Coordinates of C-alpha atoms and ligand atoms in Angstrom, one line a residue:
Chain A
X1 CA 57.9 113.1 114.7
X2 CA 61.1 110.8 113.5
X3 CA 62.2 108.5 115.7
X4 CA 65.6 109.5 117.0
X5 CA 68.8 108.4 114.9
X6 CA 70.8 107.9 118.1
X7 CA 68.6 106.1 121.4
X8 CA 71.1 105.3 124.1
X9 CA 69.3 103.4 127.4
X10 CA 70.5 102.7 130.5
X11 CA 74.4 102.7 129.6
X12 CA 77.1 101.7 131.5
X13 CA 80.8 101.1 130.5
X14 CA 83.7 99.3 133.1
X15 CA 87.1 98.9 132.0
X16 CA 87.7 96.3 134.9
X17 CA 86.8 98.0 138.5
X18 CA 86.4 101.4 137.1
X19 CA 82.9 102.8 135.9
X20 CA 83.4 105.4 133.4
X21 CA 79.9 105.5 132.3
X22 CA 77.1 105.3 135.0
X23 CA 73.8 105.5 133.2
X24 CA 73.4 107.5 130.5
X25 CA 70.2 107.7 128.7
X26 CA 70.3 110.0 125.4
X27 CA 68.3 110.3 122.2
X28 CA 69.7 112.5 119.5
X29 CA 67.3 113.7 116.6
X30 CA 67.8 113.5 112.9
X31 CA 69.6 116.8 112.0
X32 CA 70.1 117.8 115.2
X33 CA 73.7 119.1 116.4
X34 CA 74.8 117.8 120.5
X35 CA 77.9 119.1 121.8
X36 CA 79.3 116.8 124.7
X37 CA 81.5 119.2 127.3
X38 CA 83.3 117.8 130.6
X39 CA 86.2 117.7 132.0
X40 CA 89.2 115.5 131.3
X41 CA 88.2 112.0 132.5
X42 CA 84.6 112.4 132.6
X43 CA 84.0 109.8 129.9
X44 CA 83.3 112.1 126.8
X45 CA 85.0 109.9 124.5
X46 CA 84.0 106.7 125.9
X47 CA 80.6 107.2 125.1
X48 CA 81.2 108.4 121.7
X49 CA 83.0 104.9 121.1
X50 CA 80.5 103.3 122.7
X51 CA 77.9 104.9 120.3
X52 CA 79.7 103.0 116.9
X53 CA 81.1 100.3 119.8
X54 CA 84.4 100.5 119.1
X55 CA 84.1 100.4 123.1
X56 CA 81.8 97.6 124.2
X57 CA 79.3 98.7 126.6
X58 CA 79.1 96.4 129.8
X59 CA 75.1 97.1 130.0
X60 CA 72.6 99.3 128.3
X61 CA 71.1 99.5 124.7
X62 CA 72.6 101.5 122.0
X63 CA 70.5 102.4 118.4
X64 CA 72.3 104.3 115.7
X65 CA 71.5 105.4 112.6
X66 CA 68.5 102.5 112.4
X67 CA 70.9 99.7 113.4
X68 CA 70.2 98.2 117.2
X69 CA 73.8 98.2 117.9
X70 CA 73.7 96.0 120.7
X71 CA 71.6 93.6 119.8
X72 CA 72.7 90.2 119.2
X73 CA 72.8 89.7 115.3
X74 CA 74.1 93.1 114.4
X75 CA 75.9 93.9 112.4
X76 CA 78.5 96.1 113.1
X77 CA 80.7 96.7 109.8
X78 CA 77.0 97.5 108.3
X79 CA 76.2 100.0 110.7
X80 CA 79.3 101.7 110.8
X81 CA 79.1 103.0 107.4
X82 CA 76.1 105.1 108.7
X83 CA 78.5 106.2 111.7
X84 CA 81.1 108.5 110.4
X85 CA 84.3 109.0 113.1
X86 CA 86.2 111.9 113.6
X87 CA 89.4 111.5 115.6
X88 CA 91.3 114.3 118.0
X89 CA 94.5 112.2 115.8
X90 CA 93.3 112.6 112.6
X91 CA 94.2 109.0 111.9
X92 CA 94.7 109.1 107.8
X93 CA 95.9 105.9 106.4
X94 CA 99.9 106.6 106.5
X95 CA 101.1 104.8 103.2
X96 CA 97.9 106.1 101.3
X97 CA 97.8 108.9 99.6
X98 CA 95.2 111.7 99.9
X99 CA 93.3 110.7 97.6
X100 CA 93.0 107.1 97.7
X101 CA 92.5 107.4 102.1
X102 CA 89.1 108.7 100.7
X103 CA 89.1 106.1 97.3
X104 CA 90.0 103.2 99.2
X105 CA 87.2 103.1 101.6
X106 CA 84.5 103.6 99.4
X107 CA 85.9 100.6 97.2
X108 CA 86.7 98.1 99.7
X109 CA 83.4 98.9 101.9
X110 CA 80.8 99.8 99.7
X111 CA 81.9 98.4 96.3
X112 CA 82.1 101.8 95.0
X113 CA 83.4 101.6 91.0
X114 CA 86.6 103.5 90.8
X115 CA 85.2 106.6 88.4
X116 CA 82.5 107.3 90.7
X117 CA 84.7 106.7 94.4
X118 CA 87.6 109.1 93.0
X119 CA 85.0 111.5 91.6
X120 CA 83.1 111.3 94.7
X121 CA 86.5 112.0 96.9
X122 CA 87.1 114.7 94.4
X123 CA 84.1 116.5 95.5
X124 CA 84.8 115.7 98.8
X125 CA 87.9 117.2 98.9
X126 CA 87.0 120.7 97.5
X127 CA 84.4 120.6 99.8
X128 CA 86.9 120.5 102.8
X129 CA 88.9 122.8 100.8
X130 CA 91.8 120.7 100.3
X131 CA 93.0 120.8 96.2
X132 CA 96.0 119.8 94.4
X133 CA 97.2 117.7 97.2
X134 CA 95.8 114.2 95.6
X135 CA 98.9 112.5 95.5
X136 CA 100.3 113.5 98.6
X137 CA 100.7 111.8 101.9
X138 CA 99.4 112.9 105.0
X139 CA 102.8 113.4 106.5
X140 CA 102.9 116.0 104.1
X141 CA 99.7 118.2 104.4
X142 CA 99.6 120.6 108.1
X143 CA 97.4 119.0 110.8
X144 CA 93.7 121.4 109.8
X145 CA 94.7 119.9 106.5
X146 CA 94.6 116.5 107.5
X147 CA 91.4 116.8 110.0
X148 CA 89.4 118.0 106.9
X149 CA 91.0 115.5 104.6
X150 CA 89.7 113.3 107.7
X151 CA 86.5 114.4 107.3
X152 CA 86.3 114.3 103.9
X153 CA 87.2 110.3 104.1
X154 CA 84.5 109.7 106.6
X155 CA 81.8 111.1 104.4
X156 CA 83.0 109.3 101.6
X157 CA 80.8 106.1 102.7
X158 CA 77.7 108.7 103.1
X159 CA 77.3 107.9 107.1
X160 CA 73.8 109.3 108.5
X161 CA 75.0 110.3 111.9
X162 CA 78.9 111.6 112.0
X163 CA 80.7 111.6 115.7
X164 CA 83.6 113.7 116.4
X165 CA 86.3 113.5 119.2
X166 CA 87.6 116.8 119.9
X167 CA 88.6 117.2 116.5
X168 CA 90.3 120.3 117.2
X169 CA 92.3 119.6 120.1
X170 CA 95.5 118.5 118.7
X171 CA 95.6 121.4 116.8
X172 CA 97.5 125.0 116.8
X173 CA 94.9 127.8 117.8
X174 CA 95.1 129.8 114.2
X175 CA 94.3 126.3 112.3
X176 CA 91.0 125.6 114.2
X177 CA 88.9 127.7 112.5
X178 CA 89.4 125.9 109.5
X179 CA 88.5 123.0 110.6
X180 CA 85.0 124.3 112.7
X181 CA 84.2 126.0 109.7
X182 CA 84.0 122.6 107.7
X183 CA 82.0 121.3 110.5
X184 CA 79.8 123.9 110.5
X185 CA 79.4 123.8 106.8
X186 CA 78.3 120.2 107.8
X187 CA 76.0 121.2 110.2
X188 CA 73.8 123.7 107.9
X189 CA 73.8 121.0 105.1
X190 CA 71.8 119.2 108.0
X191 CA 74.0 116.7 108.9
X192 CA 73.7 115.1 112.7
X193 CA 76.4 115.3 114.6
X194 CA 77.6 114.4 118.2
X195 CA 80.7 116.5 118.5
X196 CA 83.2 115.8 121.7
X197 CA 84.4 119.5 122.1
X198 CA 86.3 122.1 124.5
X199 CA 85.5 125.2 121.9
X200 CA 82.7 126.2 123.4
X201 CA 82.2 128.7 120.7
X202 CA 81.5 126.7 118.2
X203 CA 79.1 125.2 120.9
X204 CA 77.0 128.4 121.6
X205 CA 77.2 128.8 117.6
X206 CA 76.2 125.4 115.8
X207 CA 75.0 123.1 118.7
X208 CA 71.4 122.9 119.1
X209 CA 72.1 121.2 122.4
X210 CA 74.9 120.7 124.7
X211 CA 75.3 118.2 127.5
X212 CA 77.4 118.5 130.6
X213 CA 79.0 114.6 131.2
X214 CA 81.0 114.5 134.7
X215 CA 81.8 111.2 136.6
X216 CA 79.9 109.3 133.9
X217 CA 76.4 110.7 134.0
X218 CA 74.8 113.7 131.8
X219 CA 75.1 116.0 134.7
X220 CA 73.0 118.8 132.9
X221 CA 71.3 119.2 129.6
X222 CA 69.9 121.9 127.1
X223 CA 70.3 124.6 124.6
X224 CA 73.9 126.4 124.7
X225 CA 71.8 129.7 125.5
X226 CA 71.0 128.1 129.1
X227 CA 73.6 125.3 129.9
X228 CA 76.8 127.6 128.6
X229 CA 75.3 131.1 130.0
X230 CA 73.5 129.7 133.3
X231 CA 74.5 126.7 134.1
X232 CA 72.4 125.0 137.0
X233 CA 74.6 123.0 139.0
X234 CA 77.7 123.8 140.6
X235 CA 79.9 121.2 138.5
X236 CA 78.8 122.5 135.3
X237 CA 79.4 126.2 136.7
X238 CA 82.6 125.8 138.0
X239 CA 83.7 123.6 134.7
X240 CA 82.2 126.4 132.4
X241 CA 84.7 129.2 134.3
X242 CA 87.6 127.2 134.1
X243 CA 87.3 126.3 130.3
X244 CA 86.6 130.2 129.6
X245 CA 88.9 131.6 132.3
X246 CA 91.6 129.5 132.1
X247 CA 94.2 132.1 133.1
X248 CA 92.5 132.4 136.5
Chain B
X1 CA 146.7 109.3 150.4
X2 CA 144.7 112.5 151.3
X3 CA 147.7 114.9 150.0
X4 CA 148.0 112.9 146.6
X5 CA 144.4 113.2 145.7
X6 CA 144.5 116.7 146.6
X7 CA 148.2 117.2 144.3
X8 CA 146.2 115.0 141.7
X9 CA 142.8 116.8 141.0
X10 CA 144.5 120.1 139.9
X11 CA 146.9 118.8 138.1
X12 CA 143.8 117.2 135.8
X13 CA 142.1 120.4 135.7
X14 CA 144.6 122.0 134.5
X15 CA 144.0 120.2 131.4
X16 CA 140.7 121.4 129.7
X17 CA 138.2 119.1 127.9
X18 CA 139.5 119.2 124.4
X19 CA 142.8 118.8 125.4
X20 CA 141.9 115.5 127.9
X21 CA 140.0 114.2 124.6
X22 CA 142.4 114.7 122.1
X23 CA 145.1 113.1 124.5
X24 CA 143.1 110.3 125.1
X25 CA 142.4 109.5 120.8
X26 CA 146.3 109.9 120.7
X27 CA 146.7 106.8 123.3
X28 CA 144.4 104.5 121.6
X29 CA 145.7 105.3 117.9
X30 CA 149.3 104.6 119.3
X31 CA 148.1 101.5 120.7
X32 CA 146.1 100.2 117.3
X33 CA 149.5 100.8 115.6
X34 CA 151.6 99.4 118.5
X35 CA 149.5 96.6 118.0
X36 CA 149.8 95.9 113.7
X37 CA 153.4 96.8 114.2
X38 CA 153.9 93.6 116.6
X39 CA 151.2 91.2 114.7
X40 CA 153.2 92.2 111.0
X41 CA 157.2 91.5 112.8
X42 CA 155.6 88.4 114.6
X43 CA 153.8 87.0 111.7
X44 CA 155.4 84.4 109.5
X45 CA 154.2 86.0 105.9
X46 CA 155.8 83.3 104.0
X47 CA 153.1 80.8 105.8
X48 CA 150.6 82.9 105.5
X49 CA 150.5 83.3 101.7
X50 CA 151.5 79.9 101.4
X51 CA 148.0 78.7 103.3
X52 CA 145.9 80.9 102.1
X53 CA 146.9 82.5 99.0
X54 CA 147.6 79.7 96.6
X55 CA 146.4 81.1 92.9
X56 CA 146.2 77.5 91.2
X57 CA 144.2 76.3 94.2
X58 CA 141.8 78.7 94.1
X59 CA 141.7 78.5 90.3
X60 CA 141.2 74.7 90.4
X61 CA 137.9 75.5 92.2
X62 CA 136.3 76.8 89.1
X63 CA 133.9 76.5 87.7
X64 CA 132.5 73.8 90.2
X65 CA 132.4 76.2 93.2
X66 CA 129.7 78.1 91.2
X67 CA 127.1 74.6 91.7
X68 CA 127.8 75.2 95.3
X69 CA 126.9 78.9 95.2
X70 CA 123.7 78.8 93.4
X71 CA 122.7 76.2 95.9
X72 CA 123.5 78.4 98.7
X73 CA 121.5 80.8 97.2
X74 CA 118.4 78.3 96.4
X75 CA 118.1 76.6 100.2
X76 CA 118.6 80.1 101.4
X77 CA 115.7 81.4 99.6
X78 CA 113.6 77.8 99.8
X79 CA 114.1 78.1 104.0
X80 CA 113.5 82.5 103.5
X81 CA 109.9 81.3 101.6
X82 CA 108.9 78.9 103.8
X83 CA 110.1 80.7 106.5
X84 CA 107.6 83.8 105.2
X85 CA 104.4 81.3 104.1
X86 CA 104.3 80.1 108.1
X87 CA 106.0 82.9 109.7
X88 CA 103.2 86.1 108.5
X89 CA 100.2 83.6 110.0
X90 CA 101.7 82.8 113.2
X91 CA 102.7 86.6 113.6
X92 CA 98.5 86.8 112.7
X93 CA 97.9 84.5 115.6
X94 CA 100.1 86.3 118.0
X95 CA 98.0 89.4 118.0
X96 CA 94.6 87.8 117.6
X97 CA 91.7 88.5 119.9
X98 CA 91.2 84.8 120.1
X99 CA 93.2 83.4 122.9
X100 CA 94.1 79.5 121.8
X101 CA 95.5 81.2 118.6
X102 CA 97.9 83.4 120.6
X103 CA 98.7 80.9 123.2
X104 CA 99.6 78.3 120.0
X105 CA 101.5 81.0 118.1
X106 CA 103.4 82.1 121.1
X107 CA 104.6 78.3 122.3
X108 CA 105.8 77.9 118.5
X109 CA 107.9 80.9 118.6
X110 CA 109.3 80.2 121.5
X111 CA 110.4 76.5 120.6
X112 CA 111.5 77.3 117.4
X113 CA 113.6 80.3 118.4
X114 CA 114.8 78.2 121.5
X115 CA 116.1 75.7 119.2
X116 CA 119.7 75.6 117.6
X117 CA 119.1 75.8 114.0
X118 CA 121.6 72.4 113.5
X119 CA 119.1 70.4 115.7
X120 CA 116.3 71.8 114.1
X121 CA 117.5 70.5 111.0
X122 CA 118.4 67.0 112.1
X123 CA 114.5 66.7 113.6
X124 CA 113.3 67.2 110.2
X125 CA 116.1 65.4 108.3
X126 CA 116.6 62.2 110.8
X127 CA 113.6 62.2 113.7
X128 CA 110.4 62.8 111.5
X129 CA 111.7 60.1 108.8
X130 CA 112.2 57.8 112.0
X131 CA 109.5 58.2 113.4
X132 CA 107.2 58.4 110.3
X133 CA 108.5 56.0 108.0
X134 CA 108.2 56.3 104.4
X135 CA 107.4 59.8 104.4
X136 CA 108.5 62.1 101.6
X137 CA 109.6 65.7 101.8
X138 CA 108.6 67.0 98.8
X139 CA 111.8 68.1 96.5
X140 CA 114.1 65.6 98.2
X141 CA 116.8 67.6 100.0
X142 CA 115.5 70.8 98.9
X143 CA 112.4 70.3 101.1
X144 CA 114.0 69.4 103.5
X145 CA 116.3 72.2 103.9
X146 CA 112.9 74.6 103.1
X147 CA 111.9 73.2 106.1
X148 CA 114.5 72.1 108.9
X149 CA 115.9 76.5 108.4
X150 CA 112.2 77.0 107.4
X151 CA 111.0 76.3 110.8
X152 CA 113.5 78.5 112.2
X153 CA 113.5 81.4 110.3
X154 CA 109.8 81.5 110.6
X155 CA 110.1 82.4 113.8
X156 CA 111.8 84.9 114.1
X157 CA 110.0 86.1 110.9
X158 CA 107.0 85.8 113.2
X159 CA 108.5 87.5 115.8
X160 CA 109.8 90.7 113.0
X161 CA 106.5 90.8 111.5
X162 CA 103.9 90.7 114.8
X163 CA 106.4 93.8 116.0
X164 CA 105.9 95.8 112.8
X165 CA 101.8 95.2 113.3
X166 CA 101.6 96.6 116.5
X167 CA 104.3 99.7 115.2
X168 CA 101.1 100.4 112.9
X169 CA 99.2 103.3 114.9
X170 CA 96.0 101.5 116.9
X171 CA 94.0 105.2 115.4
X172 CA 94.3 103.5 111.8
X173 CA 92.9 101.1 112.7
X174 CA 90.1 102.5 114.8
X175 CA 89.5 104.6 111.8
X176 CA 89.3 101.7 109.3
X177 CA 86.7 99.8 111.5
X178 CA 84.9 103.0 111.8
X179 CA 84.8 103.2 108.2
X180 CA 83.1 100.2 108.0
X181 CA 85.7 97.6 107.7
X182 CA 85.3 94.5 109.3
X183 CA 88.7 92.9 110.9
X184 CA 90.1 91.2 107.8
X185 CA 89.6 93.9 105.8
X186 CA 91.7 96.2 107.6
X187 CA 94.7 93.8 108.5
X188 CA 94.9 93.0 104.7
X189 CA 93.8 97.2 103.6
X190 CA 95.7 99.0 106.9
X191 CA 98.2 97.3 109.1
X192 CA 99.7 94.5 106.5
X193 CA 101.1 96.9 104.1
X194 CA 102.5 99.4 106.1
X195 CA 104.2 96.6 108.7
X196 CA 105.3 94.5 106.0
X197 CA 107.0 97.8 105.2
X198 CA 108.7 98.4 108.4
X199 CA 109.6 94.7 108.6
X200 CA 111.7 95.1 105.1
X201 CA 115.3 95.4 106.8
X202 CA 114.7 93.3 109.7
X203 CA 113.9 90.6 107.1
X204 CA 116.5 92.0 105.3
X205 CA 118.9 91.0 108.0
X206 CA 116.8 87.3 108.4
X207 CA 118.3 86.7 104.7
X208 CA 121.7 87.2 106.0
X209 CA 121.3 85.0 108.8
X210 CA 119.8 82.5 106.8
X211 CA 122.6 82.8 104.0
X212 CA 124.9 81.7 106.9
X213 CA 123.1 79.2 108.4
X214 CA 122.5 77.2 105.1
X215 CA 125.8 76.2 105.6
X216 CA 124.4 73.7 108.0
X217 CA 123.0 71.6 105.3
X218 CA 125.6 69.4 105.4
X219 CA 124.2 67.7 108.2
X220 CA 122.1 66.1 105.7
X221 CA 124.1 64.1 103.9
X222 CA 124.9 66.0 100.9
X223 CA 126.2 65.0 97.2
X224 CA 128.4 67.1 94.8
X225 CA 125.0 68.5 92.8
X226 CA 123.5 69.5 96.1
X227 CA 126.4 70.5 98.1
X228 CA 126.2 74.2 99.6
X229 CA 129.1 76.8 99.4
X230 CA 130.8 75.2 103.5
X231 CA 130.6 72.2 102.6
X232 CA 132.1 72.3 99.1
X233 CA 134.9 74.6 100.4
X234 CA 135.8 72.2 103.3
X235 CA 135.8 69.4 100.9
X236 CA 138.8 71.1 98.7
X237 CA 140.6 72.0 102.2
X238 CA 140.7 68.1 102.7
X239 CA 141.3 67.2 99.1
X240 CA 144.3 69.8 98.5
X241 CA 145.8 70.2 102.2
X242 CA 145.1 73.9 101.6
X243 CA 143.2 76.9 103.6
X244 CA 143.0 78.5 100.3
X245 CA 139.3 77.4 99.7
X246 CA 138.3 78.5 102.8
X247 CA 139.1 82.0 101.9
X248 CA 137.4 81.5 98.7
X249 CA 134.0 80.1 100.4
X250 CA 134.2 83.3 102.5
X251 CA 134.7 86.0 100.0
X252 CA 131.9 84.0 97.8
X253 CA 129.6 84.3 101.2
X254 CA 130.3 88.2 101.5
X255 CA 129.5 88.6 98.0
X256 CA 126.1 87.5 98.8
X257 CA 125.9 88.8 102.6
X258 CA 127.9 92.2 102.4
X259 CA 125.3 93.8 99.4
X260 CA 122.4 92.2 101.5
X261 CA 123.2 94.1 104.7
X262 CA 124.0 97.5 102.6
X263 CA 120.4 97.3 101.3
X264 CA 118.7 96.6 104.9
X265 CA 120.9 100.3 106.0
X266 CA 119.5 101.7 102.9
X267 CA 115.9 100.6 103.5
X268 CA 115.9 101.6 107.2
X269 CA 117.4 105.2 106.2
X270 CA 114.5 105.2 103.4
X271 CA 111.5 104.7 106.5
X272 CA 113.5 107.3 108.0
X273 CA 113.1 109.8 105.4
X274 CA 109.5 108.7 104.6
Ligands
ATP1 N1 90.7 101.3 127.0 C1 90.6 101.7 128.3 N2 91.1 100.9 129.2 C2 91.0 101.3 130.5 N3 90.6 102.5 130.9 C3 90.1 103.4 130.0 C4 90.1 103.0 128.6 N4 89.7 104.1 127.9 C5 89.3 105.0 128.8 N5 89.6 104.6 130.1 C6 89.4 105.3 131.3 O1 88.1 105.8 131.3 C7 88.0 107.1 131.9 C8 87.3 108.1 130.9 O2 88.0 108.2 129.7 P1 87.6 109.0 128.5 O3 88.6 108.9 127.5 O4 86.2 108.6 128.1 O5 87.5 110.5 129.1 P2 87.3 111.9 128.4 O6 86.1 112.5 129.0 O7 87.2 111.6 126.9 O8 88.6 112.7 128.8 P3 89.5 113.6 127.9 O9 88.8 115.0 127.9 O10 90.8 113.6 128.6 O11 89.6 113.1 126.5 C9 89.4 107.6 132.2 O12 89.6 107.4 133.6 C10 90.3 106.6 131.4 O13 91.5 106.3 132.1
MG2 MG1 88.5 112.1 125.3

């Protein structure tokens, strides 16, 4: 078997006297799909960042995508290339237009040539489903538009391993779909993924494993047929009912 | 007391809103006129005309005024450029992660903000040549306007351009280094372009200031071919006994100052719209 494309040991994260992250150990397979569910607080996002260490971890060892992350000559700008980021804020480049938010990135990190970055972010954008807004801003296109333009720009630099952070959350209920169905699109292609979400239908659909994060440990663990339909601890159970019964 | 407050509060009522408001403009527009009415009978118009207004005075000042105002112009822009080549690094400095740069950047800004302009200027034209003899600002004068309202401008410049960095969303630019972009890149791809951008009327405005305080260049020492727009105005006020001049400098200043503070609203409205 592969060795994993994601092996995180012993993590912990501190932003001054509070421990978000208390341990975590995870190893995430080529191809493989992880959903990360918990409630608000719980450190979901913090351990994404810490996987492409935009967040620095205080201790632990993080590998992604073949590039020891934590280790002391890494190279970080290198490695993040492999480690595509999805954002809950979409975060297009504002005074960019469509087009070159997925041009520029190729050029200026991987020394694309022009033809082949715009005809790449050509392709890239029909496969998100956005056309004829090239030349627009992002201001301009409606927030599913500019998640899968989002998406779009971070597969321009062809990362191995793509993270999203509740990629759906800032949007309006009838736009998510579009935006899932792009990530599932992603997922059949074969694309691994660690994906931050509350929609814990796309979850039971796509993931091939879901973890349960409260208080900064992986609380539970395991295909969405067990941890979603029979959760084993009380946290994970009482979590589960809220997210699916939230008018109770 | 008691029964006049209590006669007093309904006879306001009675009055509704509109009719308070509209009683209230009537005052203050009776008063303006009131006012212009007793300024125009006290006034002695005769005086007036006769200090300021005097055709042949003003006349007499051209074409020469015109060295003047291109060299208003020139140390405005010298101080603006120098003002922008030290100014956009120390804003740099302010918000870098390393903390000797910030605590430098900060300490500059807040000397050379602290300091009047005037005294400022007579460091650079009188102290440093004191203290370091022999030394040569390159451009004569010119460099040493460019940098006695250089150092000043830059930072506030500083100051401008640091606060249109962090106005560039902190996502952007966890998305660029997610994208693979190391920290220079993304400053120069990400944040410089779109806060140089929001910095465009509040450097506007710099120029404005700086257009005014190039009038302190006399300080220097100053001769006919590089006299500024004050000075040269002053010098006619002495020579012809006349406050004609004066109101000739200051229309030749609001030429340049009026159209530069019409194109800072226009380029704030423009963000607006963006
Ligand atoms: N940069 C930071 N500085 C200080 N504290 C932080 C920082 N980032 C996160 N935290 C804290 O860490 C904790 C976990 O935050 P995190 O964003 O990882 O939670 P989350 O599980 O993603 O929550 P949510 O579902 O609300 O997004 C929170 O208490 C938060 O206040
Ligand atoms: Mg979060």
């Amino acid at each position: 078997m592969n060795a994993p494309i994601v092996k995180v040991e012993g993590l912990h994260k501190r932003f001054g006297d509070n421990e978000v992250l208390r341990g975590i150990d995870l190893e995430i397979n080529e191809g493989e799909v992880v959903c990360l569910i918990g409630p608000s607080g719980s450190g979901k996002s913090t351990l994404l960042r810490c996987v492409n260490l935009l967040e620095e971890p205080t201790e632990g060892t993080i590998e992604a995508a073949g590039h020891d992350m934590t280790g002391p000559d890494a190279d970080l700008d290198l490695a993040r290339r492999d480690i595509g980021m999805v954002f809950q804020q979409f975060n297009l480049f504002s005074h960019m237009t469509i087009l070159d938010n997925l041009v520029i990135p190729q050029r200026r990190v991987c020394k694309t040539p022009k033809a082949e970055a715009v005809e790449t972010a050509r392709r890239l954008l029909a496969e998100v489903g956005i056309e004829g807004k090239e030349k627009a801003k992002p201001a301009q296109l409606s927030g599913g538009q500019q998640q899968r333009v989002a998406i779009a720009r971070a597969l321009a630099v062809k990362p191995r391993l793509m993270l999203f952070d509740e990629p759906t959350s800032a949007l309006d209920p009838e736009i998510v779909g579009e935006v899932l169905a792009v990530m599932k699109g992603l997922a059949a292609e074969g694309m691994t993924m660690l994906v931050v979400t509350h929609e814990m239908g796309f979850a039971r659909e796509v993931a091939d494993r879901v973890l349960f994060l409260d208080g900064g440990v992986i609380v539970e663990q395991g295909p969405p047929s067990e941890v979603l339909a029979n959760p084993q601890t009380e946290r994970a159970r009482s979590f589960l009912h809220r997210v699916l019964h939230p008018a109770d | 007391m008691d029964a006049a407050t209590t006669d007093a509060a309904p006879a306001r009522s009675r009055m509704t809103a509109r009719q308070r408001r509209r009683l209230a403009r009537g005052v203050q527009y009776a008063v303006i006129v009131a006012v212009v009415a007793v300024l125009a009978a006290v006034a002695d118009w005769g005086r007036i005309a006769e200090s300021f207004f005097q055709f042949d005075i003003a006349a007499d000042m051209f074409p020469e005024v015109w060295t003047s105002f291109w060299n208003t112009i020139v140390y405005t822009l010298l101080a603006f450029a120098f003002g922008m080549v030290v100014g956009v690094p120390i804003a740099l400095m302010r918000v870098s992660e390393f903390a000797p740069y910030r605590w430098f950047a900060t300490v500059y800004v807040e000397v050379f903000r602290g300091l009047p302009a005037l005294l400022v200027l007579f460091l650079v034209g009188f102290g440093v040549p004191q203290a370091f003899p022999g030394i040569q600002y390159p451009g004569g004068v010119y460099g040493q306007v460019a940098i006695g309202l250089g150092l000043t401008s830059s930072a506030y410049i500083a100051e401008s351009v640091r606060a249109g960095i962090q106005a560039v969303p902190k996502g952007q630019v966890e998305a660029a280094r997610s994208l693979g972009m190391s920290r220079t890149r993304t400053m120069v791809t990400v944040v410089l372009p779109q806060a140089l951008r929001i910095v465009v009327p509040p450097l506007t405005n710099e120029l404005v200031m700086l257009t005014k305080d190039s009038s302190l260049v006399f300080v220097l020492g100053v001769t006919t071919a590089t006299m500024e727009l004050s000075k040269f105005a002053r010098n006619e006020l002495t020579d012809t006994a006349n406050a004609t001049p004066l109101l000739v400098g200051g229309l030749l200043y609001l030429l340049l100052t009026i159209p530069l503070g019409l194109l800072a609203r226009r380029l704030e409205n423009r963000e607006d719209h963006r």
